[in-house]
Short mmCIF file of C-alpha atoms and ligand atoms in Angstrom, two decimals:
data_model
loop_
_atom_site.label_atom_id
_atom_site.label_comp_id
_atom_site.label_asym_id
_atom_site.label_seq_id
_atom_site.Cartn_x
_atom_site.Cartn_y
_atom_site.Cartn_z
CA UNK A 1 123.17 66.42 -38.68
CA UNK A 2 124.89 63.38 -40.20
CA UNK A 3 123.04 61.59 -42.96
CA UNK A 4 121.46 58.24 -42.28
CA UNK A 5 122.95 54.83 -42.90
CA UNK A 6 120.83 52.91 -45.40
CA UNK A 7 121.17 49.25 -46.35
CA UNK A 8 119.67 48.50 -49.77
CA UNK A 9 118.73 44.83 -50.03
CA UNK A 10 118.44 43.87 -53.71
CA UNK A 11 120.79 46.73 -54.61
CA UNK A 12 122.08 44.97 -57.74
CA UNK A 13 118.59 44.97 -59.29
CA UNK A 14 116.64 47.49 -61.38
CA UNK A 15 115.11 49.60 -58.61
CA UNK A 16 117.81 48.84 -56.04
CA UNK A 17 120.82 49.87 -58.13
CA UNK A 18 119.26 53.22 -59.07
CA UNK A 19 118.25 53.78 -55.43
CA UNK A 20 121.64 52.91 -53.94
CA UNK A 21 123.40 55.38 -56.24
CA UNK A 22 120.76 58.06 -55.67
CA UNK A 23 121.21 57.81 -51.89
CA UNK A 24 125.00 57.58 -52.04
CA UNK A 25 125.18 60.64 -54.31
CA UNK A 26 123.19 62.58 -51.74
CA UNK A 27 125.48 61.76 -48.85
CA UNK A 28 123.70 58.83 -47.21
CA UNK A 29 126.06 56.12 -45.97
CA UNK A 30 124.87 53.39 -48.30
CA UNK A 31 125.46 49.66 -48.48
CA UNK A 32 124.15 47.03 -50.89
CA UNK A 33 123.19 43.52 -49.89
CA UNK A 34 122.40 41.14 -52.74
CA UNK A 35 122.87 37.44 -53.49
CA UNK A 36 122.87 38.06 -57.29
CA UNK A 37 120.13 35.49 -57.75
CA UNK A 38 118.48 37.64 -60.37
CA UNK A 39 121.56 37.25 -62.59
CA UNK A 40 121.34 33.50 -61.95
CA UNK A 41 117.66 33.38 -62.95
CA UNK A 42 118.48 35.29 -66.15
CA UNK A 43 121.09 32.64 -66.96
CA UNK A 44 118.73 29.78 -66.17
CA UNK A 45 115.99 31.19 -68.40
CA UNK A 46 118.50 32.26 -71.06
CA UNK A 47 117.42 35.88 -70.99
CA UNK A 48 119.45 39.06 -70.91
CA UNK A 49 118.64 42.65 -70.10
CA UNK A 50 118.62 45.03 -73.07
CA UNK A 51 121.55 46.86 -71.53
CA UNK A 52 124.89 45.15 -70.90
CA UNK A 53 125.26 45.43 -67.12
CA UNK A 54 128.67 45.18 -65.46
CA UNK A 55 129.37 42.94 -62.46
CA UNK A 56 128.40 44.46 -59.12
CA UNK A 57 132.08 44.78 -58.16
CA UNK A 58 132.91 46.71 -61.36
CA UNK A 59 129.84 48.88 -60.89
CA UNK A 60 130.90 49.83 -57.38
CA UNK A 61 134.54 50.45 -58.36
CA UNK A 62 133.38 52.80 -61.10
CA UNK A 63 130.99 54.57 -58.75
CA UNK A 64 133.86 55.21 -56.36
CA UNK A 65 136.05 56.52 -59.21
CA UNK A 66 133.43 58.89 -60.56
CA UNK A 67 131.75 60.07 -57.35
CA UNK A 68 134.46 59.59 -54.75
CA UNK A 69 131.93 57.71 -52.61
CA UNK A 70 132.08 54.13 -51.40
CA UNK A 71 129.14 51.78 -51.23
CA UNK A 72 129.77 48.75 -49.04
CA UNK A 73 128.83 45.38 -50.48
CA UNK A 74 127.41 42.38 -48.63
CA UNK A 75 127.13 39.45 -51.00
CA UNK A 76 124.72 36.85 -49.68
CA UNK A 77 121.18 35.65 -49.21
CA UNK A 78 118.73 37.07 -46.68
CA UNK A 79 117.37 33.54 -46.33
CA UNK A 80 120.71 32.81 -44.64
CA UNK A 81 119.96 34.21 -41.17
CA UNK A 82 123.55 34.20 -39.78
CA UNK A 83 124.77 36.07 -42.88
CA UNK A 84 121.94 38.60 -42.64
CA UNK A 85 122.54 39.16 -38.92
CA UNK A 86 126.26 39.69 -39.43
CA UNK A 87 125.68 42.15 -42.25
CA UNK A 88 123.22 44.16 -40.15
CA UNK A 89 125.52 44.18 -37.10
CA UNK A 90 128.45 45.20 -39.25
CA UNK A 91 126.72 48.03 -41.14
CA UNK A 92 124.34 49.21 -38.38
CA UNK A 93 121.73 50.78 -40.67
CA UNK A 94 119.19 53.40 -39.56
CA UNK A 95 116.96 52.14 -42.37
CA UNK A 96 116.80 48.96 -44.43
CA UNK A 97 115.24 49.26 -47.89
CA UNK A 98 114.06 45.80 -48.90
CA UNK A 99 113.93 45.26 -52.68
CA UNK A 100 115.45 41.76 -52.49
CA UNK A 101 112.70 39.49 -53.78
CA UNK A 102 111.71 37.45 -56.83
CA UNK A 103 109.57 40.08 -58.51
CA UNK A 104 108.12 38.62 -61.70
CA UNK A 105 104.50 37.51 -61.81
CA UNK A 106 105.06 35.28 -64.89
CA UNK A 107 108.13 33.65 -63.26
CA UNK A 108 105.99 32.73 -60.25
CA UNK A 109 103.37 31.16 -62.55
CA UNK A 110 105.76 28.96 -64.60
CA UNK A 111 105.14 25.88 -62.50
CA UNK A 112 104.88 24.62 -58.92
CA UNK A 113 108.64 24.79 -58.35
CA UNK A 114 108.86 28.43 -59.37
CA UNK A 115 105.80 29.32 -57.27
CA UNK A 116 107.38 27.67 -54.23
CA UNK A 117 110.76 29.24 -54.95
CA UNK A 118 109.15 32.68 -55.22
CA UNK A 119 107.13 32.43 -52.04
CA UNK A 120 109.93 30.83 -49.98
CA UNK A 121 112.50 33.35 -51.20
CA UNK A 122 110.23 36.32 -50.58
CA UNK A 123 108.30 35.32 -47.46
CA UNK A 124 111.18 33.66 -45.59
CA UNK A 125 113.65 36.40 -46.54
CA UNK A 126 111.26 39.06 -45.29
CA UNK A 127 110.57 37.10 -42.08
CA UNK A 128 114.30 36.78 -41.43
CA UNK A 129 114.63 40.51 -41.84
CA UNK A 130 111.77 41.17 -39.42
CA UNK A 131 113.36 38.93 -36.77
CA UNK A 132 116.85 40.36 -37.32
CA UNK A 133 115.53 43.89 -36.85
CA UNK A 134 113.50 42.86 -33.79
CA UNK A 135 116.43 41.13 -32.11
CA UNK A 136 119.42 43.20 -33.23
CA UNK A 137 118.23 46.75 -33.91
CA UNK A 138 114.56 47.29 -33.03
CA UNK A 139 114.72 51.00 -33.78
CA UNK A 140 115.76 50.44 -37.42
CA UNK A 141 113.16 51.54 -39.99
CA UNK A 142 112.06 48.77 -42.37
CA UNK A 143 111.15 50.17 -45.79
CA UNK A 144 109.61 47.30 -47.69
CA UNK A 145 108.73 47.23 -51.36
CA UNK A 146 105.22 45.95 -51.72
CA UNK A 147 103.13 46.28 -54.83
CA UNK A 148 99.89 47.88 -56.02
CA UNK A 149 99.00 44.42 -57.31
CA UNK A 150 98.37 43.31 -53.74
CA UNK A 151 94.99 45.05 -53.98
CA UNK A 152 94.05 43.53 -57.33
CA UNK A 153 91.28 45.32 -59.22
CA UNK A 154 88.36 45.73 -56.76
CA UNK A 155 85.17 47.44 -57.87
CA UNK A 156 85.66 50.17 -55.23
CA UNK A 157 88.31 52.87 -54.71
CA UNK A 158 91.70 51.62 -53.50
CA UNK A 159 92.82 53.40 -50.32
CA UNK A 160 96.39 53.66 -49.02
CA UNK A 161 96.66 50.45 -47.07
CA UNK A 162 93.64 50.64 -44.80
CA UNK A 163 89.86 50.68 -45.14
CA UNK A 164 87.36 52.12 -42.65
CA UNK A 165 84.75 49.38 -42.29
CA UNK A 166 81.28 49.74 -40.77
CA UNK A 167 79.67 46.42 -39.99
CA UNK A 168 76.51 45.79 -37.98
CA UNK A 169 76.68 49.27 -36.55
CA UNK A 170 80.33 49.08 -35.44
CA UNK A 171 83.41 50.61 -37.12
CA UNK A 172 87.03 49.60 -37.43
CA UNK A 173 90.09 50.49 -39.52
CA UNK A 174 91.40 47.36 -41.18
CA UNK A 175 94.04 46.43 -43.72
CA UNK A 176 92.53 46.92 -47.16
CA UNK A 177 91.25 43.57 -48.56
CA UNK A 178 93.68 41.97 -50.99
CA UNK A 179 92.92 40.14 -54.24
CA UNK A 180 96.33 39.59 -55.84
CA UNK A 181 96.67 38.14 -59.34
CA UNK A 182 99.72 35.87 -59.20
CA UNK A 183 101.77 33.72 -56.85
CA UNK A 184 104.32 36.54 -56.80
CA UNK A 185 101.75 39.20 -55.89
CA UNK A 186 100.45 36.82 -53.19
CA UNK A 187 103.94 36.66 -51.67
CA UNK A 188 103.78 40.42 -51.17
CA UNK A 189 100.44 40.09 -49.36
CA UNK A 190 101.99 37.53 -47.02
CA UNK A 191 104.92 39.91 -46.42
CA UNK A 192 102.57 42.79 -45.61
CA UNK A 193 100.63 40.69 -43.10
CA UNK A 194 103.85 39.56 -41.43
CA UNK A 195 105.19 43.10 -41.16
CA UNK A 196 101.85 44.41 -39.85
CA UNK A 197 101.99 41.72 -37.15
CA UNK A 198 105.56 42.72 -36.21
CA UNK A 199 104.61 46.37 -35.85
CA UNK A 200 101.60 45.53 -33.66
CA UNK A 201 103.27 42.93 -31.44
CA UNK A 202 106.90 44.06 -31.26
CA UNK A 203 106.51 47.77 -32.07
CA UNK A 204 108.82 47.70 -35.04
CA UNK A 205 108.67 50.71 -37.39
CA UNK A 206 107.77 49.89 -40.98
CA UNK A 207 106.74 51.50 -44.25
CA UNK A 208 105.18 49.30 -46.91
CA UNK A 209 105.52 50.93 -50.32
CA UNK A 210 102.88 49.55 -52.63
CA UNK A 211 104.68 50.39 -55.81
CA UNK A 212 103.05 50.42 -59.24
CA UNK A 213 104.73 49.28 -62.46
CA UNK A 214 108.04 51.12 -62.90
CA UNK A 215 109.19 52.44 -66.29
CA UNK A 216 112.31 54.14 -67.61
CA UNK A 217 115.97 53.44 -67.11
CA UNK A 218 117.77 56.73 -66.74
CA UNK A 219 118.47 58.28 -63.38
CA UNK A 220 120.98 61.09 -62.74
CA UNK A 221 123.66 58.69 -61.57
CA UNK A 222 123.26 55.85 -64.10
CA UNK A 223 122.81 57.85 -67.30
CA UNK A 224 126.17 58.50 -68.88
CA UNK A 225 128.47 55.63 -67.99
CA UNK A 226 128.16 52.12 -69.42
CA UNK A 227 129.63 50.65 -66.25
CA UNK A 228 126.90 52.29 -64.16
CA UNK A 229 124.05 51.62 -66.56
CA UNK A 230 120.90 50.04 -65.15
CA UNK A 231 119.24 46.87 -66.35
CA UNK A 232 116.22 47.13 -68.67
CA UNK A 233 114.18 43.96 -69.04
CA UNK A 234 112.12 43.36 -72.17
CA UNK A 235 111.54 39.58 -72.16
CA UNK A 236 108.15 37.96 -71.54
CA UNK A 237 109.03 36.95 -67.97
CA UNK A 238 110.76 39.94 -66.35
CA UNK A 239 109.93 42.72 -68.82
CA UNK A 240 107.14 45.06 -67.70
CA UNK A 241 104.49 46.70 -69.84
CA UNK A 242 105.75 50.14 -70.85
CA UNK A 243 109.44 49.21 -70.97
CA UNK A 244 108.52 46.25 -73.18
CA UNK A 245 106.38 48.39 -75.49
CA UNK A 246 109.22 50.89 -76.06
CA UNK A 247 111.72 48.16 -76.88
CA UNK A 248 109.19 46.38 -79.11
CA UNK A 249 108.62 49.67 -80.96
CA UNK A 250 112.35 50.16 -81.43
CA UNK A 251 112.85 46.73 -83.03
CA UNK A 252 109.68 46.74 -85.14
CA UNK A 253 107.82 44.09 -83.12
CA UNK A 254 104.06 44.74 -82.77
CA UNK A 255 103.24 45.96 -79.26
CA UNK A 256 101.97 42.99 -77.27
CA UNK A 257 98.79 44.24 -75.62
CA UNK A 258 97.38 41.27 -73.70
CA UNK A 259 93.69 40.73 -74.42
CA UNK A 260 91.51 43.80 -74.87
CA UNK A 261 94.07 46.06 -73.14
CA UNK A 262 91.65 47.60 -70.62
CA UNK A 263 93.80 46.38 -67.70
CA UNK A 264 94.54 49.51 -65.69
CA UNK A 265 97.48 49.86 -63.30
CA UNK A 266 99.41 52.53 -61.44
CA UNK A 267 102.74 53.49 -63.08
CA UNK A 268 105.77 55.57 -62.13
CA UNK A 269 109.08 56.73 -63.55
CA UNK A 270 112.17 55.13 -61.99
CA UNK A 271 113.32 58.66 -61.10
CA UNK A 272 110.32 58.82 -58.77
CA UNK A 273 111.05 55.37 -57.30
CA UNK A 274 114.42 56.57 -56.01
CA UNK A 275 112.95 59.81 -54.69
CA UNK A 276 110.09 57.99 -52.89
CA UNK A 277 112.63 55.83 -51.09
CA UNK A 278 114.60 58.89 -50.02
CA UNK A 279 111.38 60.46 -48.73
CA UNK A 280 110.56 57.32 -46.74
CA UNK A 281 114.11 57.25 -45.28
CA UNK A 282 113.83 60.89 -44.20
CA UNK A 283 110.40 60.41 -42.64
CA UNK A 284 110.56 57.20 -40.62
CA UNK A 285 107.43 55.47 -39.39
CA UNK A 286 106.87 55.66 -35.63
CA UNK A 287 107.58 52.70 -33.39
CA UNK A 288 104.60 50.37 -33.72
CA UNK A 289 103.41 52.02 -36.92
CA UNK A 290 102.69 50.06 -40.11
CA UNK A 291 102.56 52.83 -42.67
CA UNK A 292 101.36 52.05 -46.17
CA UNK A 293 101.97 54.35 -49.14
CA UNK A 294 100.71 53.74 -52.66
CA UNK A 295 103.81 54.49 -54.72
CA UNK A 296 102.69 55.39 -58.22
CA UNK A 297 102.09 58.69 -59.97
CA UNK A 298 99.56 57.98 -62.75
CA UNK A 299 97.07 55.34 -63.85
CA UNK A 300 96.89 54.02 -67.40
CA UNK A 301 95.36 51.07 -69.17
CA UNK A 302 97.86 49.01 -71.15
CA UNK A 303 95.89 49.86 -74.32
CA UNK A 304 96.38 53.58 -73.61
CA UNK A 305 100.10 53.07 -73.06
CA UNK A 306 100.43 51.23 -76.35
CA UNK A 307 98.75 54.11 -78.19
CA UNK A 308 101.07 56.63 -76.52
CA UNK A 309 104.12 54.62 -77.59
CA UNK A 310 102.71 54.30 -81.11
CA UNK A 311 102.31 58.09 -81.35
CA UNK A 312 105.78 58.82 -79.91
CA UNK A 313 107.26 56.25 -82.31
CA UNK A 314 105.52 57.86 -85.30
CA UNK A 315 107.19 61.18 -84.46
CA UNK A 316 110.55 59.39 -84.67
CA UNK A 317 109.65 57.77 -87.97
CA UNK A 318 108.95 54.34 -86.49
CA UNK A 319 105.98 52.43 -87.87
CA UNK A 320 104.57 50.94 -84.67
CA UNK A 321 101.80 48.35 -84.83
CA UNK A 322 99.65 47.30 -81.89
CA UNK A 323 98.59 43.67 -81.60
CA UNK A 324 95.99 42.44 -79.12
CA UNK A 325 97.49 39.02 -78.39
CA UNK A 326 95.57 36.32 -76.46
CA UNK A 327 96.02 37.14 -72.79
CA UNK A 328 98.42 34.64 -71.16
CA UNK A 329 97.16 35.77 -67.74
CA UNK A 330 93.86 35.32 -65.99
CA UNK A 331 92.89 38.86 -65.04
CA UNK A 332 90.06 41.35 -65.59
CA UNK A 333 90.52 43.15 -68.89
CA UNK A 334 87.80 45.75 -68.33
CA UNK A 335 87.33 47.01 -64.79
CA UNK A 336 86.93 49.94 -62.43
CA UNK A 337 90.24 51.31 -61.09
CA UNK A 338 90.71 54.33 -58.87
CA UNK A 339 93.64 54.18 -56.44
CA UNK A 340 94.68 56.88 -53.95
CA UNK A 341 98.29 58.07 -53.99
CA UNK A 342 98.50 61.29 -51.98
CA UNK A 343 100.71 60.29 -49.01
CA UNK A 344 104.07 60.52 -50.81
CA UNK A 345 103.06 63.70 -52.59
CA UNK A 346 102.10 65.20 -49.20
CA UNK A 347 105.64 64.36 -48.03
CA UNK A 348 107.19 66.22 -50.97
CA UNK A 349 107.25 63.94 -54.03
CA UNK A 350 107.19 65.98 -57.23
CA UNK A 351 106.21 63.43 -59.87
CA UNK A 352 107.77 63.04 -63.29
CA UNK A 353 104.63 62.46 -65.32
CA UNK A 354 104.75 60.31 -68.43
CA UNK A 355 105.60 62.68 -71.25
CA UNK A 356 106.58 62.70 -74.90
CA UNK A 357 110.15 63.52 -73.88
CA UNK A 358 110.37 60.50 -71.58
CA UNK A 359 108.95 58.24 -74.30
CA UNK A 360 111.39 59.76 -76.80
CA UNK A 361 114.33 59.11 -74.53
CA UNK A 362 113.21 55.55 -73.76
CA UNK A 363 112.65 54.84 -77.45
CA UNK A 364 116.04 56.33 -78.34
CA UNK A 365 117.66 54.31 -75.60
CA UNK A 366 116.01 51.15 -76.95
CA UNK A 367 117.11 51.97 -80.50
CA UNK A 368 120.70 52.39 -79.27
CA UNK A 369 120.77 48.83 -77.89
CA UNK A 370 118.41 47.18 -80.37
CA UNK A 371 121.10 44.86 -81.76
CA UNK A 372 121.05 43.08 -78.41
CA UNK A 373 117.34 42.22 -78.65
CA UNK A 374 116.44 38.56 -79.11
CA UNK A 375 113.02 38.65 -80.81
CA UNK A 376 112.22 35.16 -79.50
CA UNK A 377 112.23 36.48 -75.94
CA UNK A 378 109.44 38.98 -76.60
CA UNK A 379 106.24 36.87 -76.83
CA UNK A 380 104.73 35.71 -73.54
CA UNK A 381 105.24 31.98 -72.93
CA UNK A 382 103.93 31.56 -69.39
CA UNK A 383 100.21 30.81 -69.16
CA UNK A 384 98.29 31.44 -65.93
CA UNK A 385 96.05 28.47 -66.75
CA UNK A 386 98.99 26.14 -66.13
CA UNK A 387 98.57 24.70 -69.62
CA UNK A 388 101.50 24.82 -71.98
CA UNK A 389 101.67 27.50 -74.57
CA UNK A 390 101.19 26.38 -78.17
CA UNK A 391 104.94 26.34 -78.78
CA UNK A 392 105.47 23.91 -75.93
CA UNK A 393 102.76 21.35 -76.66
CA UNK A 394 105.34 18.66 -77.35
CA UNK A 395 107.11 19.17 -74.02
CA UNK A 396 107.11 16.68 -71.21
CA UNK A 397 103.89 16.12 -69.28
CA UNK A 398 103.24 18.29 -66.21
CA UNK A 399 103.90 15.30 -63.96
CA UNK A 400 107.46 14.94 -65.21
CA UNK A 401 110.21 17.06 -63.71
CA UNK A 402 109.48 20.62 -64.77
CA UNK A 403 112.89 22.27 -64.45
CA UNK A 404 114.26 20.76 -67.64
CA UNK A 405 111.50 22.27 -69.76
CA UNK A 406 111.92 25.81 -68.51
CA UNK A 407 114.25 27.16 -71.16
CA UNK A 408 111.56 26.20 -73.69
CA UNK A 409 109.06 28.36 -71.83
CA UNK A 410 111.18 31.34 -72.68
CA UNK A 411 112.11 30.69 -76.25
P1 NAD B 501 115.12 42.96 -59.73
O1 NAD B 501 114.87 41.53 -60.01
O2 NAD B 501 115.74 43.78 -60.79
O3 NAD B 501 116.01 43.13 -58.42
C1 NAD B 501 115.81 42.37 -57.24
C2 NAD B 501 117.19 42.14 -56.62
O4 NAD B 501 117.01 41.42 -55.39
C3 NAD B 501 118.11 41.31 -57.50
O5 NAD B 501 119.36 41.93 -57.65
C4 NAD B 501 118.21 39.98 -56.76
O6 NAD B 501 119.47 39.34 -56.97
C5 NAD B 501 117.99 40.40 -55.31
N1 NAD B 501 117.44 39.33 -54.46
C6 NAD B 501 116.35 38.56 -54.67
N2 NAD B 501 116.20 37.67 -53.68
C7 NAD B 501 117.20 37.90 -52.80
C8 NAD B 501 117.58 37.27 -51.58
N3 NAD B 501 116.90 36.24 -51.08
N4 NAD B 501 118.67 37.74 -50.91
C9 NAD B 501 119.39 38.78 -51.43
N5 NAD B 501 119.08 39.40 -52.60
C10 NAD B 501 117.99 38.95 -53.28
O7 NAD B 501 113.71 43.59 -59.27
P2 NAD B 501 113.25 45.12 -59.26
O8 NAD B 501 112.47 45.39 -60.48
O9 NAD B 501 114.38 45.98 -58.92
O10 NAD B 501 112.24 45.09 -58.04
C11 NAD B 501 112.70 45.37 -56.74
C12 NAD B 501 111.55 45.28 -55.76
O11 NAD B 501 110.56 46.24 -56.09
C13 NAD B 501 110.88 43.92 -55.71
O12 NAD B 501 110.57 43.58 -54.38
C14 NAD B 501 109.62 44.14 -56.51
O13 NAD B 501 108.63 43.28 -56.06
C15 NAD B 501 109.31 45.59 -56.23
N6 NAD B 501 108.58 46.22 -57.33
C16 NAD B 501 109.12 46.31 -58.58
C17 NAD B 501 108.40 46.92 -59.61
C18 NAD B 501 108.91 47.04 -61.02
O14 NAD B 501 108.16 47.50 -61.90
N7 NAD B 501 110.15 46.66 -61.30
C19 NAD B 501 107.12 47.44 -59.33
C20 NAD B 501 106.60 47.32 -58.04
C21 NAD B 501 107.34 46.71 -57.04
N1 USQ B 502 100.84 43.44 -70.12
C1 USQ B 502 100.52 43.55 -71.45
N2 USQ B 502 101.50 43.32 -72.36
C2 USQ B 502 102.78 43.02 -72.01
C3 USQ B 502 103.11 42.93 -70.65
C4 USQ B 502 102.11 43.14 -69.73
O1 USQ B 502 99.37 43.84 -71.82
O2 USQ B 502 103.61 42.81 -72.91
C5 USQ B 502 99.80 43.68 -69.10
C6 USQ B 502 99.60 42.55 -68.12
O3 USQ B 502 98.68 41.60 -68.59
C7 USQ B 502 99.11 43.30 -66.89
C8 USQ B 502 99.78 44.65 -66.99
O4 USQ B 502 100.23 44.78 -68.34
O5 USQ B 502 97.73 43.50 -66.96
C9 USQ B 502 100.98 44.79 -66.07
O6 USQ B 502 101.88 43.74 -66.34
P1 USQ B 502 103.45 43.94 -66.08
O7 USQ B 502 104.16 42.72 -66.57
O8 USQ B 502 103.89 45.25 -66.60
O9 USQ B 502 103.50 44.08 -64.50
P2 USQ B 502 103.18 43.04 -63.35
O10 USQ B 502 103.17 41.64 -63.80
O11 USQ B 502 101.98 43.53 -62.62
O12 USQ B 502 104.47 43.19 -62.42
C10 USQ B 502 105.27 44.38 -62.42
C11 USQ B 502 106.57 44.03 -61.69
C12 USQ B 502 106.24 43.63 -60.26
C13 USQ B 502 105.43 44.72 -59.60
C14 USQ B 502 104.19 45.08 -60.39
C15 USQ B 502 103.50 46.33 -59.88
O13 USQ B 502 107.23 42.96 -62.37
O14 USQ B 502 107.45 43.41 -59.54
O15 USQ B 502 105.04 44.28 -58.32
O16 USQ B 502 104.59 45.41 -61.74
S1 USQ B 502 101.74 46.20 -59.95
O17 USQ B 502 101.36 45.85 -61.31
O18 USQ B 502 101.22 47.46 -59.56
O19 USQ B 502 101.39 45.13 -59.03
#
């Protein structure tokens, strides 16, 4: 049986690049659609990934040279409906994997403009995709990256998407209540509601992957070639907890645990991200089904992660300090957290659990590129309260145009 055709939207990004190569290497006809806006945001905020990433064209040329496989490229914005429609009609995917969103919680909390930009980019892009699939290829399987942060941190167990509710003697199965913690996480809730609607009303087939925080950088296809290397963000806007801690350890910066560090989240290795997507592609949702999987493999508090990095660093001779910095976010720092994650494992996921060897390899990787680290990019500068951080007290007032002060938010 011929392998499926998979369009990876956001295929120039961290999860998307690793996924596109993983699928291509395994014989799926793969295409990438991306408008490269993430590279533009990096430029605007004057941040760079730890790793020097090549242009998407150079990446794809090198992939063809080394693997003998072509990945088609559609350069454009999914908010541009004619472009999106043409790309879909041209490639004719069996499945669309949708990674193509603004994915940083701090970015979405910089100011009103960034909140609007995040929600318009994410919600409108996703809506366009829903309508394009409905009108052009209703049998196509939409695999949408959601986030565990849609649920927030409720004081009850987190189920996979749905909750059985009994109320006044009657029962129903309803979407699990959402309490997201940022304008970005809210955009994912809006996406989920829109996709759920499309599956109920138009019988589309969709899988919502509520992914936890991803860590790591090496996948089989991106490991050994600088032109295929993946991005690894460490700055206070796009960098995520464990990746940041490893890079901080490598450059001798105290690990920035926000607040008391009891914040608990689901985490997964990027090698499991790519495998989860492949599993979703191979097991499409039924027509009319809105399937929700919680895509993480383990739960940790950020304080626990910092201690693990400290111990792994000590074995390498690094003197790693942990610093509980004032929390720039408004979030619970001590809370109950117990999220289910059995659906992907039932479909065959064999998790890579967080281990000393993974931490060693991440730390070594960070040490290799440490000359590229700009220490000023490490501290968090975006405050959930909307107030300016101490460093920016002298900036323009919030009523003045905000765009000009953004570079100062990321020093
Ligand atoms: P990323 O920023 O590295 O990549 C996103 C890619 O999407 C970028 O290449 C960007 O240019 C592209 N893009 C954004 N808007 C677009 C648009 N309108 N049209 C076309 N392309 C567009 O992000 P990532 O870390 O790879 O995350 C990918 C997805 O996975 C996101 O939806 C994110 O919410 C989700 N996710 C990520 C993590 C994580 O830890 N990185 C965890 C859970 C969920
Ligand atoms: N944190 C620290 N120190 C840091 C960075 C973060 O203590 O230096 C804390 C945060 O306060 C938060 C937790 O770590 O409590 C997670 O923060 P994060 O920046 O690692 O992740 P988050 O903002 O939640 O967003 C990331 C991705 C996003 C994805 C989400 C999955 O950027 O795209 O949706 O992880 S989840 O968290 O499950 O919603």
